Coordinates of C-alpha atoms and ligand atoms in Angstrom, one line a residue:
M1 CA -11.5 -30.4 -11.4
A2 CA -8.5 -27.7 -12.9
V3 CA -10.3 -24.2 -12.9
R4 CA -10.2 -23.0 -17.1
P5 CA -8.9 -19.4 -17.1
D6 CA -11.4 -16.8 -18.0
N7 CA -9.3 -14.3 -20.1
R8 CA -12.4 -11.4 -19.5
P9 CA -11.9 -9.0 -17.9
I10 CA -13.0 -7.4 -14.2
G11 CA -15.1 -4.7 -14.6
V12 CA -14.2 -1.3 -12.0
F13 CA -17.2 0.7 -10.7
D14 CA -17.1 4.1 -9.4
S15 CA -18.8 7.5 -9.0
G16 CA -15.6 9.3 -10.6
L17 CA -11.4 8.7 -9.4
G18 CA -11.6 7.3 -6.2
G19 CA -12.2 3.4 -7.8
L20 CA -8.9 4.0 -8.7
T21 CA -7.5 3.1 -5.3
A22 CA -9.3 -0.3 -6.5
V23 CA -7.0 -0.5 -9.7
K24 CA -4.2 0.2 -8.3
E25 CA -4.2 -3.0 -6.0
L26 CA -5.7 -4.9 -9.0
L27 CA -2.8 -4.5 -11.1
T28 CA -0.3 -4.8 -8.6
L29 CA -2.6 -8.4 -7.0
L30 CA -3.5 -9.3 -10.1
P31 CA -1.0 -8.2 -13.0
G32 CA -2.7 -10.4 -15.9
E33 CA -6.4 -9.1 -15.7
D34 CA -8.1 -6.9 -18.2
I35 CA -9.8 -4.2 -16.1
V36 CA -12.2 -2.2 -17.4
Y37 CA -13.0 1.1 -15.4
L38 CA -15.9 2.8 -15.5
G39 CA -16.0 5.9 -13.8
D40 CA -19.2 8.4 -14.3
T41 CA -17.8 11.6 -13.7
G42 CA -20.1 13.6 -15.3
R43 CA -22.3 13.0 -12.1
V44 CA -19.8 12.3 -9.7
P45 CA -20.7 13.2 -6.7
Y46 CA -22.9 10.2 -5.5
G47 CA -22.7 10.8 -1.7
T48 CA -24.9 14.0 -1.5
R49 CA -27.6 12.4 -3.9
S50 CA -31.0 10.0 -3.3
T51 CA -30.7 7.0 -2.6
E52 CA -33.0 6.7 -5.9
T53 CA -30.5 8.6 -8.0
I54 CA -27.5 6.7 -6.9
I55 CA -29.8 3.1 -7.5
K56 CA -30.8 4.2 -11.4
Y57 CA -26.7 5.8 -12.2
T58 CA -25.6 1.7 -10.4
E59 CA -27.8 0.4 -12.6
Q60 CA -27.2 2.1 -15.8
A61 CA -23.4 1.5 -15.1
F62 CA -23.8 -2.6 -14.3
A63 CA -25.4 -2.5 -17.8
F64 CA -22.6 -0.5 -19.5
L65 CA -19.7 -2.8 -17.6
M66 CA -22.1 -6.2 -19.2
G67 CA -21.6 -5.0 -22.4
Q68 CA -17.9 -4.5 -22.0
N69 CA -18.1 -8.2 -21.0
V70 CA -17.0 -8.1 -17.6
K71 CA -17.0 -11.4 -15.8
R72 CA -16.7 -9.3 -12.4
I73 CA -17.9 -6.6 -11.0
I74 CA -15.8 -4.7 -8.0
V75 CA -18.0 -2.2 -7.0
A76 CA -15.8 0.5 -5.9
C77 CA -17.4 3.0 -4.6
G78 CA -18.4 3.8 -0.7
T79 CA -21.5 5.4 -1.6
V80 CA -23.3 3.1 -4.3
S81 CA -21.9 -0.2 -1.9
S82 CA -23.3 1.2 1.6
V83 CA -26.7 2.9 -0.5
A84 CA -27.9 0.4 -3.7
L85 CA -25.9 -2.2 -3.5
G86 CA -28.7 -4.5 -1.3
K87 CA -31.6 -2.4 -3.9
A88 CA -30.3 -1.7 -7.0
K89 CA -30.8 -5.3 -9.9
L90 CA -28.0 -7.0 -10.0
P91 CA -26.2 -8.2 -13.2
P92 CA -25.5 -11.7 -14.4
V93 CA -22.1 -12.3 -13.0
P94 CA -20.6 -11.3 -9.1
V95 CA -20.3 -7.6 -8.0
T96 CA -18.3 -7.3 -5.2
G97 CA -18.7 -4.2 -2.6
V98 CA -16.4 -2.7 -0.6
V99 CA -18.4 -2.8 3.1
D100 CA -18.4 -5.6 4.8
V101 CA -14.7 -5.9 3.1
A102 CA -13.7 -3.4 5.4
A103 CA -15.8 -3.8 8.0
E104 CA -14.3 -7.1 8.5
A105 CA -10.2 -5.7 8.3
A106 CA -11.4 -3.0 10.7
V107 CA -12.8 -5.5 13.2
A108 CA -9.4 -7.9 12.3
R109 CA -7.1 -4.5 13.0
T110 CA -8.7 -2.8 16.1
K111 CA -7.2 -3.7 19.4
N112 CA -9.2 -1.4 22.2
G113 CA -12.7 -1.8 19.3
K114 CA -13.3 2.0 19.0
I115 CA -13.5 2.6 15.1
G116 CA -13.9 5.6 13.3
V117 CA -15.9 5.8 9.8
L118 CA -15.3 8.4 6.9
G119 CA -17.9 8.1 4.5
T120 CA -20.2 10.6 2.4
P121 CA -23.6 11.7 3.7
A122 CA -25.3 9.4 1.9
T123 CA -22.9 6.4 3.0
I124 CA -22.5 8.1 7.2
A125 CA -26.5 8.1 6.8
S126 CA -27.2 4.6 5.6
G127 CA -25.3 3.9 8.5
A128 CA -23.7 0.2 6.1
Y129 CA -20.5 0.3 8.0
E130 CA -21.6 0.7 11.4
K131 CA -24.2 -1.9 11.4
R132 CA -22.3 -4.5 10.0
I133 CA -19.4 -3.5 12.3
A134 CA -21.8 -4.0 15.0
K135 CA -22.5 -7.7 13.7
L136 CA -18.7 -8.4 13.7
L137 CA -17.8 -7.1 17.1
P138 CA -20.9 -6.0 19.4
S139 CA -19.0 -4.2 22.0
A140 CA -17.2 -2.3 19.1
E141 CA -18.1 1.2 19.0
C142 CA -17.9 3.6 16.5
F143 CA -17.7 7.3 15.5
S144 CA -18.7 8.2 12.3
V145 CA -17.9 11.6 10.3
A146 CA -19.8 12.2 7.1
C147 CA -17.2 14.7 4.9
P148 CA -18.7 15.8 1.9
L149 CA -15.5 17.9 1.4
F150 CA -12.9 15.6 0.7
V151 CA -15.0 14.2 -3.1
P152 CA -14.5 17.2 -4.6
L153 CA -10.7 18.2 -3.2
V154 CA -10.0 14.7 -5.0
E155 CA -11.6 15.2 -8.1
A156 CA -10.0 18.5 -8.4
G157 CA -6.8 16.6 -8.1
R158 CA -5.7 18.4 -4.3
F159 CA -4.4 15.2 -2.2
Q160 CA -1.3 16.3 -1.6
Q161 CA 0.4 16.8 2.1
G162 CA 1.3 20.4 2.3
D163 CA -1.9 21.8 0.2
K164 CA -3.4 24.4 2.7
V165 CA -6.5 23.8 2.0
V166 CA -6.7 20.0 2.2
E167 CA -4.7 20.2 6.4
L168 CA -7.2 22.4 7.2
V169 CA -9.9 20.7 5.9
V170 CA -8.9 17.0 7.0
S171 CA -7.6 18.4 10.5
E172 CA -11.6 19.7 11.2
Y173 CA -13.1 16.1 9.9
L174 CA -10.7 14.4 12.0
E175 CA -11.0 15.9 15.1
P176 CA -13.5 14.2 16.7
L177 CA -11.9 10.6 15.9
Q178 CA -9.1 12.2 17.3
N179 CA -10.6 12.7 20.8
A180 CA -12.2 9.7 20.7
G181 CA -9.4 7.6 20.2
V182 CA -9.8 5.3 18.1
D183 CA -7.1 3.1 16.7
T184 CA -8.6 2.0 13.0
V185 CA -10.1 4.4 11.0
I186 CA -12.0 3.0 7.4
L187 CA -12.0 5.9 4.4
G188 CA -15.2 4.4 4.0
C189 CA -15.1 6.3 0.4
T190 CA -12.9 4.7 -2.5
H191 CA -12.0 8.5 -2.9
Y192 CA -9.9 8.7 0.8
P193 CA -7.0 6.7 -0.1
L194 CA -5.6 9.0 -2.1
L195 CA -5.7 11.4 1.1
A196 CA -3.9 8.8 3.1
D197 CA -0.9 10.4 3.5
V198 CA -2.5 13.8 5.0
I199 CA -4.9 11.7 7.1
G200 CA -2.0 9.3 8.3
A201 CA -0.2 12.3 9.4
H202 CA -2.7 13.8 11.4
M203 CA -3.7 10.5 12.7
G204 CA -0.5 9.2 13.6
S205 CA 1.1 6.1 13.1
G206 CA -0.7 4.6 15.8
V207 CA -3.7 4.1 14.0
A208 CA -4.3 1.7 11.0
L209 CA -6.1 3.3 8.1
I210 CA -8.3 0.3 6.0
N211 CA -8.4 1.0 2.6
P212 CA -11.9 -0.5 1.4
G213 CA -11.3 -0.9 -2.3
A214 CA -7.6 -2.4 -1.2
E215 CA -9.6 -5.0 0.1
A216 CA -12.1 -5.6 -2.6
V217 CA -9.1 -7.0 -4.3
Q218 CA -7.7 -8.6 -2.0
F219 CA -11.2 -10.7 -1.3
V220 CA -11.3 -10.7 -5.6
A221 CA -7.8 -11.9 -5.7
S222 CA -8.8 -15.0 -3.6
A223 CA -12.2 -15.4 -5.6
Q224 CA -10.6 -15.6 -9.0
K225 CA -8.2 -18.3 -8.1
K226 CA -11.8 -20.5 -7.8
E227 CA -13.7 -19.4 -10.5
G228 CA -10.9 -18.8 -13.2
A229 CA -8.4 -16.0 -13.0
A230 CA -6.5 -14.8 -16.6
D231 CA -3.7 -16.5 -18.1
R232 CA -1.5 -14.1 -19.4
P233 CA 0.9 -12.4 -17.7
L234 CA 0.2 -8.9 -18.4
G235 CA -3.2 -7.7 -19.4
T236 CA -4.2 -3.9 -20.2
A237 CA -6.7 -1.1 -18.5
K238 CA -9.4 0.5 -20.5
Y239 CA -11.4 3.6 -18.5
F240 CA -14.5 5.3 -19.5
V241 CA -15.2 8.3 -18.1
T242 CA -19.1 10.5 -18.7
D243 CA -16.7 13.7 -18.5
S244 CA -13.7 15.2 -20.3
V245 CA -11.2 12.9 -20.3
E246 CA -8.0 15.2 -20.1
G247 CA -8.7 15.6 -15.8
F248 CA -9.0 12.1 -15.0
A249 CA -6.1 11.4 -17.1
L250 CA -3.3 13.3 -15.3
S251 CA -4.7 12.3 -12.3
A252 CA -4.7 8.8 -12.2
A253 CA -1.3 8.7 -13.9
R254 CA -0.1 10.6 -10.6
F255 CA -2.5 8.1 -8.7
L256 CA -1.1 5.2 -10.6
Q257 CA 2.0 6.3 -11.3
R258 CA 1.6 4.6 -14.6
P259 CA 0.9 6.9 -17.9
V260 CA -2.9 6.2 -19.1
A261 CA -3.2 8.2 -21.5
G262 CA -4.3 6.8 -24.9
S263 CA -6.3 4.3 -22.9
V264 CA -9.1 6.2 -21.5
T265 CA -12.9 7.2 -23.4
K266 CA -15.0 9.2 -22.5
I267 CA -18.9 8.1 -23.1
E268 CA -22.4 8.6 -22.9
I269 CA -24.1 6.3 -20.0
E270 CA -27.9 6.6 -20.5
R271 CA -29.9 9.2 -19.0
G272 CA -33.1 8.0 -17.8
Ligands
DGL301 N1 -15.9 7.1 -4.3 C1 -16.9 7.5 -3.8 C2 -17.3 6.6 -2.8 O1 -16.7 5.5 -2.3 C3 -16.9 8.6 -3.9 C4 -18.5 8.8 -3.5 C5 -19.6 10.4 -4.7 O2 -19.6 9.8 -5.3 O3 -19.9 11.3 -3.8 O4 -18.1 6.6 -2.0

């Protein structure tokens, strides 16, 4: 039986800018889909907050996106996916997190079984990536590093190669992975692929970098074929943030390499 087109938007949620790494992939793989992006920029970072708080913010984000009539939600946030997805009340549409898909991609890529995991303090404390990898490849060795300074740097628009502060912070966080000889690194927070050029240059071309937002979108692209993709050639993207639009619009346009001005709106998300 033919699948009926579904022109409702796809919701993408992150604590800030990081989910744009999923949007970039969506624009390429599913150009006909409308996108509703929620970046909770007024409350970023989530990665240093308690589990209860992250669950509360996640449920508020789901409620907002459901109000936008989305057909599915991509949780383009490593922290929410690791800490809250098993515990938060889920909305009545499919929800895709980043942990399982990124762990599967890492296991498929590694040759020596040594996998680095970079994440926020909350993600690393949860052990979510490591548990998933252990199930998929019990012989794998994981080397995990919490990188609390990466999210504030990215949110401040500092992710270019040659930025002295960025280079210094990256070299400190990557040292244990270099010493361990990992051949695959999960950029376990969706903000980190914005630093991929710097991280890749430090790790060397022989090391595979796994982009969790992109992996989630690849999963969603095949799911959409079964569930009903949009039947238009080009969709639209709307961005909602919980802090000022200017900084977000600037970094988003730079990262996505397309104008976003006019499609970014500040909202008040319910404070519970
Ligand atoms: N992009 C989020 C993640 O993937 C950022 C985390 C944060 O807000 O601390 O974990």
